[in-house]
Every structure is written in structure tokens, then in C-alpha cells.
Amino acid sequence: SQRGRLLYKLGDLMERDGALIAVRKERERERERERERERERERVCVRERGKRERGGERERERERKRERERERERERDRLYQ
């Protein structure tokens, strides 16, 4: 049958070029691993940038809180003078 001949031909080609197929598959896997490492580095960068931004926001919030406290003190001083 034609299907059987094609399967035998495929088997012969795989046997003949098995080393080449293995090398190509390994290169493909290595490229995928490198892409995954790059995606992970990007995720880390985004997380670190977010931490810095949130840290800056926290500092701004602390400064606003200190300013409100100073304003309350000034108001108390005006009331009790």
C-alpha cells in the first residue's frame, strides 16, 4: 500500500538524518529556553520598577502626612496664642 511505503520511507529518512534532526531539535529547545529566560528577566525588571515606583509613592504619602501634621500644629498654635 502507498501508506506503508510512505511510512517506510519516512523511517529510512529519520534513520539517515536522525543526528541532524536531533541537533535541530536541541537548537530549537535552546532557543525556547533563551526566550523563556528573557521573558523572566523582563518580568523581574517590571517587578523591580514597580517596587521602586511604589516606594516613591510611599515616600510621597509619608511627606503628605508629615505636612498635614505640621499644618495641624500650626493651627493649634494659632488657636492657643
XYZ file of C-alpha atoms in Angstrom, residues 37-80:
44
model
C 14.957 33.376 30.332
C 14.458 36.704 28.529
C 10.768 36.784 29.493
C 11.739 36.075 33.109
C 14.305 38.906 33.067
C 11.601 41.240 31.733
C 9.190 40.151 34.485
C 11.865 40.800 37.125
C 12.567 44.250 35.660
C 8.874 45.114 35.709
C 8.541 43.929 39.320
C 11.609 45.902 40.396
C 10.390 49.031 38.594
C 7.018 48.628 40.298
C 8.682 48.318 43.687
C 10.680 51.494 43.076
C 7.564 53.348 41.919
C 5.546 52.127 44.891
C 8.438 53.033 47.176
C 8.410 56.546 45.758
C 4.648 56.738 46.223
C 5.035 55.636 49.841
C 7.599 58.347 50.423
C 5.294 60.957 48.868
C 2.439 59.744 51.079
C 4.671 59.994 54.173
C 5.632 63.531 53.186
C 1.948 64.486 52.745
C 1.206 63.012 56.152
C 4.060 64.990 57.746
C 2.797 68.157 56.045
C -0.739 67.590 57.374
C 0.699 67.076 60.857
C 2.707 70.328 60.607
C -0.437 72.130 59.427
C -2.377 70.827 62.439
C 0.409 72.005 64.765
C 0.351 75.472 63.193
C -3.440 75.568 63.577
C -3.155 74.589 67.262
C -0.512 77.227 67.817
C -2.821 79.897 66.305
C -5.729 78.779 68.471
C -3.755 78.865 71.728
